[in-house]
Coordinates of C-alpha atoms and ligand atoms in Angstrom, one line a residue:
X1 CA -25.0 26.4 -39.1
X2 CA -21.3 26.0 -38.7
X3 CA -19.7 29.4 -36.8
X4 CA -16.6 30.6 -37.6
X5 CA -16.1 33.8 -35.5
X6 CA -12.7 33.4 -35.2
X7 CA -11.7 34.6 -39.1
X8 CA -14.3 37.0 -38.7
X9 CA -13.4 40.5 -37.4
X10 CA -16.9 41.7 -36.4
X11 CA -17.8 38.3 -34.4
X12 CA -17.9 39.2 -30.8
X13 CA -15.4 38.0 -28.1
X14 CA -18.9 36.2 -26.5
X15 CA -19.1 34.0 -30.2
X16 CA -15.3 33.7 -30.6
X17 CA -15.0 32.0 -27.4
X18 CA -18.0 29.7 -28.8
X19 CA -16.6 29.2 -32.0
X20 CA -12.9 28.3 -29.6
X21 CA -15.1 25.8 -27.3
X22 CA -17.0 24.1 -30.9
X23 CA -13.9 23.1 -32.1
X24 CA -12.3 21.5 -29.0
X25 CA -15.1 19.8 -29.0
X26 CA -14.9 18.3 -32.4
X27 CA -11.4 17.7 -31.6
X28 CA -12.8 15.6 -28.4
X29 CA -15.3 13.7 -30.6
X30 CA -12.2 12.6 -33.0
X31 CA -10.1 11.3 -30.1
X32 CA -13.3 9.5 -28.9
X33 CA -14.4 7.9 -32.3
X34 CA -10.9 6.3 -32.8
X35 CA -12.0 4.2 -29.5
X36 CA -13.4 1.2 -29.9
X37 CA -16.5 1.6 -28.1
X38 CA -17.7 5.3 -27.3
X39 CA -16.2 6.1 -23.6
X40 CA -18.8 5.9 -20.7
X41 CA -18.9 9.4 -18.4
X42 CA -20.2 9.7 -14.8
X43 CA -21.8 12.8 -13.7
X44 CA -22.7 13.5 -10.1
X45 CA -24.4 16.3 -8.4
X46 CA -24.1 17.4 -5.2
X47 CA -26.0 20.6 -4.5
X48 CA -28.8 22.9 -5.4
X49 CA -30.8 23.4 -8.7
X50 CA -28.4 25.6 -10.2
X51 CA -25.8 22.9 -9.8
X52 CA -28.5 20.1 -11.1
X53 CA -28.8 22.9 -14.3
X54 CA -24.9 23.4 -14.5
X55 CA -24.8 19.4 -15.1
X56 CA -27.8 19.0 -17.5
X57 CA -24.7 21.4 -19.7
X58 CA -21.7 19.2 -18.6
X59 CA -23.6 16.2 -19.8
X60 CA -24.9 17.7 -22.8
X61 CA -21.6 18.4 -23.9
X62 CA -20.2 15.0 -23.0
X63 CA -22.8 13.7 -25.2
X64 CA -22.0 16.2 -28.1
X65 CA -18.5 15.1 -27.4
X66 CA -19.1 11.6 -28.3
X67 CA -19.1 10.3 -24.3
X68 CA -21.7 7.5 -23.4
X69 CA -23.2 9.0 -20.3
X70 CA -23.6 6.1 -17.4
X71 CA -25.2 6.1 -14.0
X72 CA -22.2 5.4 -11.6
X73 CA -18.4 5.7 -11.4
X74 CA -18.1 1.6 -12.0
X75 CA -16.2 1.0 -15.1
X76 CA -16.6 4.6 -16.5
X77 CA -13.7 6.4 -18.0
X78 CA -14.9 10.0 -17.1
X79 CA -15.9 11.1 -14.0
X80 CA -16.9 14.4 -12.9
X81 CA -18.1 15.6 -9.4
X82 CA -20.0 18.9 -9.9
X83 CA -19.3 19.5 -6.5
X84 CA -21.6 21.9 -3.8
X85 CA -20.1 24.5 -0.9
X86 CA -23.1 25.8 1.3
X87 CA -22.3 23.5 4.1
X88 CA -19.5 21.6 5.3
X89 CA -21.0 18.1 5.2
X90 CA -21.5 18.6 1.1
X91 CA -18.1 19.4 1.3
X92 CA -17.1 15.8 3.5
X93 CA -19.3 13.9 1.1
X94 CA -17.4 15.1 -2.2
X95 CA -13.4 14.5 -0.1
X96 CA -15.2 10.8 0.9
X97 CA -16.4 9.7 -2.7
X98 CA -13.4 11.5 -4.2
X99 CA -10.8 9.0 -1.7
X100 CA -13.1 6.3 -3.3
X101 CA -11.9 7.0 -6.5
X102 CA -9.0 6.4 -6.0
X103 CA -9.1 2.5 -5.5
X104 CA -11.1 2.8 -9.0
X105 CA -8.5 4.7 -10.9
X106 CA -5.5 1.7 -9.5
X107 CA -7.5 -0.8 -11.4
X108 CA -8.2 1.2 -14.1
X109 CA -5.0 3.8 -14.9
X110 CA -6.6 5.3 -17.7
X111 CA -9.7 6.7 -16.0
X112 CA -9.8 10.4 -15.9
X113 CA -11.1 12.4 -12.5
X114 CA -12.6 15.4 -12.9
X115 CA -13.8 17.9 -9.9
X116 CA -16.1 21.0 -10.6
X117 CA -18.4 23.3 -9.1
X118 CA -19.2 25.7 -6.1
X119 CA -16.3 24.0 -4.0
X120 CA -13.5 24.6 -6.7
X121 CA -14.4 28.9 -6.0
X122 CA -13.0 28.5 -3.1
X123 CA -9.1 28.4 -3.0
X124 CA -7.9 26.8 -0.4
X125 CA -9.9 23.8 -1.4
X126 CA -8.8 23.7 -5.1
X127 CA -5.3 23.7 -3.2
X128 CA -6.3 20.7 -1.0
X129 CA -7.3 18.7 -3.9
X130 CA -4.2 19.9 -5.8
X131 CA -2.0 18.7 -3.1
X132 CA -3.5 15.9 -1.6
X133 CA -6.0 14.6 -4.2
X134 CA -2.9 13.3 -6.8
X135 CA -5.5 10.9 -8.7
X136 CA -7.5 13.9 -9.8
X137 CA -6.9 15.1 -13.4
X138 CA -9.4 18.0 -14.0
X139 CA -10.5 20.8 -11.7
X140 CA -12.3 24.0 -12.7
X141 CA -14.1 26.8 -11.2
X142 CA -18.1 27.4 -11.9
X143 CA -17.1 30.2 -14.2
X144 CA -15.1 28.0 -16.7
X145 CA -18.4 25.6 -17.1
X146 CA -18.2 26.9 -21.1
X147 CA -14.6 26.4 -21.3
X148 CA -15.4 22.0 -20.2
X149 CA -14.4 21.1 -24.3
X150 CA -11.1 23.0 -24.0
X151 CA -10.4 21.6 -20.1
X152 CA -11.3 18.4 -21.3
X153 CA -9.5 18.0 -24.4
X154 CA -6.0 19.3 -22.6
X155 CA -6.5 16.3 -20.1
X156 CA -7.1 13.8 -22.6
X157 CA -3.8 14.5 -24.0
X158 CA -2.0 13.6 -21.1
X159 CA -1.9 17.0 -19.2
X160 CA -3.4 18.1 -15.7
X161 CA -5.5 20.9 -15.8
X162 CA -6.6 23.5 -13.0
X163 CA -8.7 25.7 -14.3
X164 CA -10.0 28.0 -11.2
X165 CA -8.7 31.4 -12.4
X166 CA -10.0 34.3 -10.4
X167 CA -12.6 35.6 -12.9
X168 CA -16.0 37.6 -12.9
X169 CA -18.7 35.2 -14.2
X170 CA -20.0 35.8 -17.5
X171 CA -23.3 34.2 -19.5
X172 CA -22.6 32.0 -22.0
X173 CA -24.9 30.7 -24.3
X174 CA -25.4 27.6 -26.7
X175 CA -24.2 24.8 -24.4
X176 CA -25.6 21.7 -25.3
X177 CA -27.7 20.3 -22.5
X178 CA -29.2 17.3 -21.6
X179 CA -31.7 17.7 -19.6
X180 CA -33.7 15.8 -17.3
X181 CA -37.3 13.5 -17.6
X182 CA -40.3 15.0 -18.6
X183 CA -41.9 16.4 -18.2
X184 CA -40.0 19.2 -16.0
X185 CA -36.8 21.2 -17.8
X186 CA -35.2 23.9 -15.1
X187 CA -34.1 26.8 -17.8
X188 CA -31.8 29.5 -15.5
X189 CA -32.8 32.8 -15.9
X190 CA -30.0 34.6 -13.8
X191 CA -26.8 33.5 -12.1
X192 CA -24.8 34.9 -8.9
X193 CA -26.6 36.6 -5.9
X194 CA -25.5 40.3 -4.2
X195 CA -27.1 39.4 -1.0
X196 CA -24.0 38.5 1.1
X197 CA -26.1 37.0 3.9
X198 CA -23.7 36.4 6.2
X199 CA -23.7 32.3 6.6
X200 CA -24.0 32.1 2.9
X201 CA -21.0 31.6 0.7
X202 CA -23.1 31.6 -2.2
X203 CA -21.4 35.1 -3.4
X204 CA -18.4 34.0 -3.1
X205 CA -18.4 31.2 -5.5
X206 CA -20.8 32.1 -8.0
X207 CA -20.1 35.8 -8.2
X208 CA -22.5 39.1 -8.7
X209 CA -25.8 38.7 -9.9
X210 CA -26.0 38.6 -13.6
X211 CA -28.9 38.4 -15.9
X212 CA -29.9 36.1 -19.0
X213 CA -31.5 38.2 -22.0
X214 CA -35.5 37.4 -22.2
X215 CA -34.6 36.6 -26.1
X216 CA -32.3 33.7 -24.8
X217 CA -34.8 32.2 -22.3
X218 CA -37.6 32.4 -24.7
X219 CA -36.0 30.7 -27.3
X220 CA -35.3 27.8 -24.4
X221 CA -38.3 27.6 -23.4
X222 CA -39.7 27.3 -27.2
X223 CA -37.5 24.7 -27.7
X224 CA -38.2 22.9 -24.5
X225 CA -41.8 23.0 -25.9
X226 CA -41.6 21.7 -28.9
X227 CA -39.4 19.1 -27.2
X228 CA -42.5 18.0 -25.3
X229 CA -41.8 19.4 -21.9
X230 CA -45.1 20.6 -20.1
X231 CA -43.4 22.4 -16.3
X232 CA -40.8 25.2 -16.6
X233 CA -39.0 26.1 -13.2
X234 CA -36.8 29.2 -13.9
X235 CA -34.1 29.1 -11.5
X236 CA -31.9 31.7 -9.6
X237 CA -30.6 32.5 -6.3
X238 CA -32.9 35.5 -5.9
X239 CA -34.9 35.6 -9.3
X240 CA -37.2 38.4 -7.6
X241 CA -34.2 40.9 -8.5
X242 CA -34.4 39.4 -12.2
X243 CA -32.9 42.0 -14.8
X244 CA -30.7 44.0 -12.6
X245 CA -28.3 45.6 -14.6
X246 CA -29.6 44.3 -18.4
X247 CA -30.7 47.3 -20.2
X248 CA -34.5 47.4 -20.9
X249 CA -35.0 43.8 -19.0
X250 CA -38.4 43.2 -18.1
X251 CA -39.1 42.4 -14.7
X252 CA -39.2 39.0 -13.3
X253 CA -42.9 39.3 -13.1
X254 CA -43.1 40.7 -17.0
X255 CA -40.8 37.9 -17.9
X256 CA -43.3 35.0 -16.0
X257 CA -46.1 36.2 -17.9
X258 CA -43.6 36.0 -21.3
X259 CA -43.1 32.4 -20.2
X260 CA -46.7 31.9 -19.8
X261 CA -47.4 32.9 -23.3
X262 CA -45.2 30.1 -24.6
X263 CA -47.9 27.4 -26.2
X264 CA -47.4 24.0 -24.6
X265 CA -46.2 24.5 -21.4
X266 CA -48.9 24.2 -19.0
X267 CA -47.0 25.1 -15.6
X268 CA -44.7 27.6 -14.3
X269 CA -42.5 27.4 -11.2
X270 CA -39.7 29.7 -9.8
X271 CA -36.9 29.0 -7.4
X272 CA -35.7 31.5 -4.6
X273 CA -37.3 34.6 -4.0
X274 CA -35.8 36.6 -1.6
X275 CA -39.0 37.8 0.8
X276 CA -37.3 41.5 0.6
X277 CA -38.0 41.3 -3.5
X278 CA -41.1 39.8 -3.4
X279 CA -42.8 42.2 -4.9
X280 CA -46.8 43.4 -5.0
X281 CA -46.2 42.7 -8.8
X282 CA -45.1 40.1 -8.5
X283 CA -47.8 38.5 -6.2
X284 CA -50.4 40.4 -8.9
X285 CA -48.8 37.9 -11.5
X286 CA -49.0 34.8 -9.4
X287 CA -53.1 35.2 -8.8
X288 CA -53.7 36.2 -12.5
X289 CA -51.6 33.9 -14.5
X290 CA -53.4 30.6 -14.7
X291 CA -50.3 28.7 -16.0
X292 CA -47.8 30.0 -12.7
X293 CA -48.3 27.3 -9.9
X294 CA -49.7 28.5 -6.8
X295 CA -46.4 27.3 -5.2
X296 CA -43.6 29.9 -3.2
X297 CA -40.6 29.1 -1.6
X298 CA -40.4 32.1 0.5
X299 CA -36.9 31.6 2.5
X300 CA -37.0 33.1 5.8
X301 CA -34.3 31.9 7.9
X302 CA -34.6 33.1 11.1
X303 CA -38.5 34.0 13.5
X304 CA -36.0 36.8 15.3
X305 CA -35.6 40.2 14.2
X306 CA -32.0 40.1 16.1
X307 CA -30.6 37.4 14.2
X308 CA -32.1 38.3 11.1
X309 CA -30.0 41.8 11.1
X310 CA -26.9 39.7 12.1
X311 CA -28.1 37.4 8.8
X312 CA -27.9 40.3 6.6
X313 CA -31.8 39.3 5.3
X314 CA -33.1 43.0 5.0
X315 CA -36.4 42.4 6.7
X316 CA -38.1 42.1 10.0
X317 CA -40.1 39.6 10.7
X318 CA -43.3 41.3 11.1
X319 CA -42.4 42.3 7.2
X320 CA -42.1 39.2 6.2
X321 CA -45.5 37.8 7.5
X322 CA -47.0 41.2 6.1
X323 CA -45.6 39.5 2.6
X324 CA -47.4 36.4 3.5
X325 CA -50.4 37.5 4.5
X326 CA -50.6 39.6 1.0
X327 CA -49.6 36.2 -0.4
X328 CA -52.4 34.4 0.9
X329 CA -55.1 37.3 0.3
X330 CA -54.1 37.0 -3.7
X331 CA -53.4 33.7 -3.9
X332 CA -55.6 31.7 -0.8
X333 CA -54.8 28.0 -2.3
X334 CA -50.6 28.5 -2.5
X335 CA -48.2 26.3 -1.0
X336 CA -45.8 28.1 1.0
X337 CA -42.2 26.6 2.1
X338 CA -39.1 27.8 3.6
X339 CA -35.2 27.4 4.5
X340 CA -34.5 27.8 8.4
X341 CA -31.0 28.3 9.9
X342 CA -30.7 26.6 13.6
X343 CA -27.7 27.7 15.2
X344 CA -26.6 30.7 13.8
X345 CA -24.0 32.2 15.8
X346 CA -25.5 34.4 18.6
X347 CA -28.6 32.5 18.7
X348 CA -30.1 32.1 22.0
X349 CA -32.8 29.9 22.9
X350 CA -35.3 33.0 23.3
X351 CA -34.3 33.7 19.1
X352 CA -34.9 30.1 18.7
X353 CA -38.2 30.4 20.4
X354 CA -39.1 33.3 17.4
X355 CA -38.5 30.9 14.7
X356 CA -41.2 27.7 16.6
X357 CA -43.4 30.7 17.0
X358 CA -43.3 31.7 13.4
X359 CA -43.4 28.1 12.2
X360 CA -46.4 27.8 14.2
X361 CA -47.8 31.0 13.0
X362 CA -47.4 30.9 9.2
X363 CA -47.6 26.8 9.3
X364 CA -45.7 26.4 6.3
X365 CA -46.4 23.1 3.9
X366 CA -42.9 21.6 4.2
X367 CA -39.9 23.2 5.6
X368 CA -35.8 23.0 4.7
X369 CA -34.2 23.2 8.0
X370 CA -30.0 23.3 8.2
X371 CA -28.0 23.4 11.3
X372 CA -25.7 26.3 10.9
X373 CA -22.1 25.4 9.4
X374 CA -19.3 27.3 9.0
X375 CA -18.0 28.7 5.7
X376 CA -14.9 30.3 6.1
X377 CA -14.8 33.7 4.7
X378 CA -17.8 34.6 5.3
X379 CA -18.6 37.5 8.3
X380 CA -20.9 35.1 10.4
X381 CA -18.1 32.7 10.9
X382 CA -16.1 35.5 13.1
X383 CA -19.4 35.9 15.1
X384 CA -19.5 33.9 18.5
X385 CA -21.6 31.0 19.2
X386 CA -24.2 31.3 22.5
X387 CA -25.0 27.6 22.2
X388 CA -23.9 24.2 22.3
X389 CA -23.9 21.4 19.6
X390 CA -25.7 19.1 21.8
X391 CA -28.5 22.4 22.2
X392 CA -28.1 23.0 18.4
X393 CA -29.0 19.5 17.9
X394 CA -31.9 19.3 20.3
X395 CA -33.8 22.7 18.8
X396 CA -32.7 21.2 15.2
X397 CA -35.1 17.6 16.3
X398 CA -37.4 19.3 18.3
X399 CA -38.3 21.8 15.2
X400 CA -38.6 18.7 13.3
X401 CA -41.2 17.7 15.3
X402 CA -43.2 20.7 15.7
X403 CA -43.2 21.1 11.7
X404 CA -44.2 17.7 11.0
X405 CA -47.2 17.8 13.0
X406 CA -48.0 20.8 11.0
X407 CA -47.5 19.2 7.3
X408 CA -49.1 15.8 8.4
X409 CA -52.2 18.5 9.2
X410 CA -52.2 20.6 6.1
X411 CA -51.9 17.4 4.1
X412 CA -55.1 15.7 5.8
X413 CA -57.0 18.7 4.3
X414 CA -56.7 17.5 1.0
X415 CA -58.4 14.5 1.6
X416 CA -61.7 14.5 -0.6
X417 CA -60.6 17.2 -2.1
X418 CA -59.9 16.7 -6.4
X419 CA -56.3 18.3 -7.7
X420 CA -55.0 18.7 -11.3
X421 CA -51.9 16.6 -11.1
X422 CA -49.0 16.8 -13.7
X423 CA -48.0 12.9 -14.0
X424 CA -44.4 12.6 -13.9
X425 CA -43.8 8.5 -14.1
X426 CA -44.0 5.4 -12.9
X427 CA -43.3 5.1 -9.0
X428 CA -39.8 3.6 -8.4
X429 CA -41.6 1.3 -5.3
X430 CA -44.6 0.5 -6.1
X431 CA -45.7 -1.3 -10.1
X432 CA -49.3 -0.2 -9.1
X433 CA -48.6 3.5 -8.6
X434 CA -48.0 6.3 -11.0
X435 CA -46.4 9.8 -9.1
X436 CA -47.4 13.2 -10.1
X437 CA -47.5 16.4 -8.8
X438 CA -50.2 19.1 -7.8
X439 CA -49.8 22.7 -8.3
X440 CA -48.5 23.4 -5.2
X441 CA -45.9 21.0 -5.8
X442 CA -47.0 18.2 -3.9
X443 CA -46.4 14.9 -4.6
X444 CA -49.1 12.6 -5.2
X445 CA -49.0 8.8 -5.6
X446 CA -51.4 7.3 -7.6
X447 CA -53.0 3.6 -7.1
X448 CA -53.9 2.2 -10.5
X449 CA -53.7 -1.4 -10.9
X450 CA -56.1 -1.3 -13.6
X451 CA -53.6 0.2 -15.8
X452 CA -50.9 -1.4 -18.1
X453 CA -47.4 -0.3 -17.7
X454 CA -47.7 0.5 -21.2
X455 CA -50.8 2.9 -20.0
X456 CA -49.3 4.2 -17.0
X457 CA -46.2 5.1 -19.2
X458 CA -48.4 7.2 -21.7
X459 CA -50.0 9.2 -18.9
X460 CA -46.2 10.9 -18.4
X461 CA -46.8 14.4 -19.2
X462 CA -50.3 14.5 -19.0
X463 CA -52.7 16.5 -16.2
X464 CA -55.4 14.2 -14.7
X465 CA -58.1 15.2 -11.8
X466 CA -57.1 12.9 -9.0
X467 CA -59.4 11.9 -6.1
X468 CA -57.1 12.5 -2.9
X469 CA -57.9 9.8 -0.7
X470 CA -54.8 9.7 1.6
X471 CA -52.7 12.3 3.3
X472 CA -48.6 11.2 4.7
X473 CA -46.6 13.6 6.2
X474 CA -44.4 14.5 3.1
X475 CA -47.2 13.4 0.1
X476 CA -50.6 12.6 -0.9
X477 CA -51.8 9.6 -2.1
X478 CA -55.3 9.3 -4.7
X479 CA -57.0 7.7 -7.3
X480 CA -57.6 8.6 -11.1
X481 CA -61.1 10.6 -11.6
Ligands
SAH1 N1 -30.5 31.7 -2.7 C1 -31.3 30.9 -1.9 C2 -30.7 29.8 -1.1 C3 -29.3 29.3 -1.4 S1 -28.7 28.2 -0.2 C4 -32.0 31.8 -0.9 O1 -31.6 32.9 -0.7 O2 -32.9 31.4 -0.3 C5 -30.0 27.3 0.4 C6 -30.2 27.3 1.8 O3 -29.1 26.8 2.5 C7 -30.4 28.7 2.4 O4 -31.7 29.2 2.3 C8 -30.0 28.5 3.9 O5 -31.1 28.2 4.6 C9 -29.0 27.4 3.8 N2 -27.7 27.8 4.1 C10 -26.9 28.6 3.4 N3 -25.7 28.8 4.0 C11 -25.7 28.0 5.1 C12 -24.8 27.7 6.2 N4 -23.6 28.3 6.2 N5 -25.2 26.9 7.1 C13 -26.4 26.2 7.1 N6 -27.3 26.5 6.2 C14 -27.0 27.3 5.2
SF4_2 FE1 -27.0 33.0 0.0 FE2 -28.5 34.9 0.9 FE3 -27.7 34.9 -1.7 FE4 -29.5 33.2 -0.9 S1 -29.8 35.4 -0.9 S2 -27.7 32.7 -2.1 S3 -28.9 32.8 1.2 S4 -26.4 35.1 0.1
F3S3 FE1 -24.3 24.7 -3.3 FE2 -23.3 26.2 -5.2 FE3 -25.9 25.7 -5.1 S1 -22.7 26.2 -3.1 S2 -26.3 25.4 -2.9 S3 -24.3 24.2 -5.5 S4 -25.0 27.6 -5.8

């Protein structure tokens, strides 16, 4: 269908825009086909899911563009960093590589540097980078994502662009994307978060919480379907709070079992719920739709109830074990994991204590832990600090510890036991092992030298009973039933 919204009066500003971004593209594409060779484009990731999603849309529009898309910054003439904010060594990482660039772009003049992402949100690091990052050509803002065929045709013709205009995110649909393997495709279902926790700069540089239509993420989820993909995570920083503000939205539990009704995908995951939205419908939906995976990431920060109000979480900790234990009742075979925050400012060693005793109380499956860093504008990093790094540092390892005893044990209980696992490939260490997951989400290597790597390679996307013969501290290991 070729869109033309911009002769046509009724066409909304949303398919304008669209119809803008379509034909800066195809101007991209005729720069690009006048090359000799079609030009080779580096994307890298730093961050969450969100960020992974955001990329699967840069690429797909590098591709639609007429880029070649290539697996490092050697010899490419494109290279973005979609670049992550939550803590300050994501932040080092991006300023290191970014340095390294540099070196590159002497040898090769012509090689554009592009910077995107969470980190350009945040003014005075799009200034840094203006100022003291010359090589860099391209920087712009999450919320300008649609606008990349526009941002990257003005740099192509010679110009600079920053692009991190202070603007309330909107939705914009019909990127191109190219998304990962199968047979897992992440389809967002909401962007932003209103939750202001007070580490988290989240808010801050991906705005209020807004809401794809169900229309749009059933159509994407058809067509990731038909396209052959089996596992659906839908992603958002709190999905529990799915459909605030869309007139006549469902709920996020409504819109799972939508997503269940879609023929040929087999498995549904979801990533974050915020324990003070997790609701009893929600859990209702977990234990009576077959295809949702009995899998939660339930983040819960903090074992203290004082630090949790200074977090700005909304719940007590005997609330969010109630939420558990209802959890569990419904759904007694899930796989629970968590984010934890050690030294948060104001933490003691007795609040510190709280989180061991909850660890060792709920004994999660696998746990995220971060030490506490700084994001500046954001209330927690006006609050005091009660300890040292070198105490920080010592809870941090000694939490470590505590938890891995606990996923080493949950993980020897599978032993004997026979899980549906989704294959996802070949393993990248072994030529005798195939990796797939269970429904809970764990990883499972599979022994089976028996197999041809034309065999193992058909398997992709298929659910086999696996013996589980061997438990490690982080995955299972099995052979085919
Ligand atoms: N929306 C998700 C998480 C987004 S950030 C949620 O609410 O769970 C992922 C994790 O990073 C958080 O759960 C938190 O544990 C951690 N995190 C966020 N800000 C941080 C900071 N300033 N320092 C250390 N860890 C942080
Ligand atoms: Fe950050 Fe809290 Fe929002 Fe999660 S819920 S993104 S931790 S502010
Ligand atoms: Fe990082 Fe942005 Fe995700 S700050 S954690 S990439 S939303």
């Amino acid at each position: 269908m070729i869109m033309n919204g911009q002769n046509d009066p009724t066409a909304s500003a949303e398919s304008r825009e669209l119809q803008k971004q379509i034909d800066y593209a195809a101007r991209v594409r005729e720069l690009n086909s006048k090359k000799r060779t079609p030009p080779a484009a580096f994307v890298e990731t730093y961050g969450c899911q969100q960020n992974v999603s955001d990329s699967e849309k840069l690429s797909g529009m590098l591709r639609d563009m007429g880029f070649r898309l290539c697996g490092s910054a050697d010899g490419a003439d494109l290279v973005i960093f979609n670049t992550c904010a939550v803590r300050e060594n994501a932040e080092l990482k991006v300023f290191g590589n970014l340095g390294a660039l540099k070196h590159k772009k002497r040898k090769n003049p012509d090689m554009l540097i592009g910077v995107c992402g969470c980190m350009m949100q945040q003014e005075h690091i799009a200034k840094t980078i203006e100022k003291k990052y010359k090589h860099v050509d391209i920087v712009f803002g999450t919320h300008a994502l649609y606008r990349f065929p526009q941002i990257l045709c003005e740099a192509m013709s010679g110009r600079t662009v920053f692009d991190v205009k202070d603007e309330a995110g909107a939705i914009h649909e019909g990127a191109p994307t190219e998304r990962g393997a199968k047979p897992l495709a992440k389809v967002p279902v909401m962007y932003g978060c209103n939750n202001f926790c007070t580490y988290c700069i989240v808010p801050y540089v991906r705005g209020r919480e807004r809401s794809r239509t169900p229309e749009n993420i059933l159509a994407e989820v058809r067509e990731i379907a038909d396209d052959g993909y089996k596992e659906v995570m839908l992603l958002g920083q709190n999905v529990n709070s799915y459909g605030a503000g869309l007139d006549g939205a469902p709920s996020f539990a409504q819109l799972l079992r939508m997503v269940c009704g879609v023929s040929g995908i087999e498995r549904v995951r979801f990533m974050t719920s915020h324990p003070k939205d997790l609701s009893d419908e929600l859990i209702r939906a977990m234990a009576e739709e077959k295809k949702i995976c009995a899998q939660l990431h339930l983040p819960v920060q903090s074992g203290s109830d004082r630090v949790l109000k200074a977090m700005n979480r909304k719940y007590t900790r005997a609330e969010y074990l109630e939420k558990v234990r209802r959890i569990r009742e419904a759904v007694p075979d899930i796989v629970l994991t968590t984010d934890i925050i050690v030294g948060f400012p104001t933490e003691t060693n007795e609040d510190f204590a709280d989180t061991m005793s909850l660890l060792k109380e709920v004994e999660y499956d696998m746990i995220f832990s971060f030490i506490y860093s700084k994001r500046v504008g954001t209330p927690a990093a006006e609050m005091p600090d009660c300890l040292t790094d070198e105490e920080k540092h010592r809870n941090f390892d000694e939490m470590l510890k505590l938890q891995n005893g606990i996923s080493k044990r949950k993980n020897l209980k599978y032993i004997g036991t026979t899980q549906a696992v989704l294959i996802e490939g070949l393993s990248k260490t072994n030529a005798e092992t195939i990796t797939g997951r269970t429904e809970g989400g764990k990883i499972v290597n599979i022994m089976c030298p028996e197999l041809t790597q034309t065999q193992k390679t058909a398997m992709c996307g298929i659910i086999r009973d696996v013996l589980i013969t061997g438990a490690q501290t982080w995955s299972l290991s099995g052979k085919l039933k």
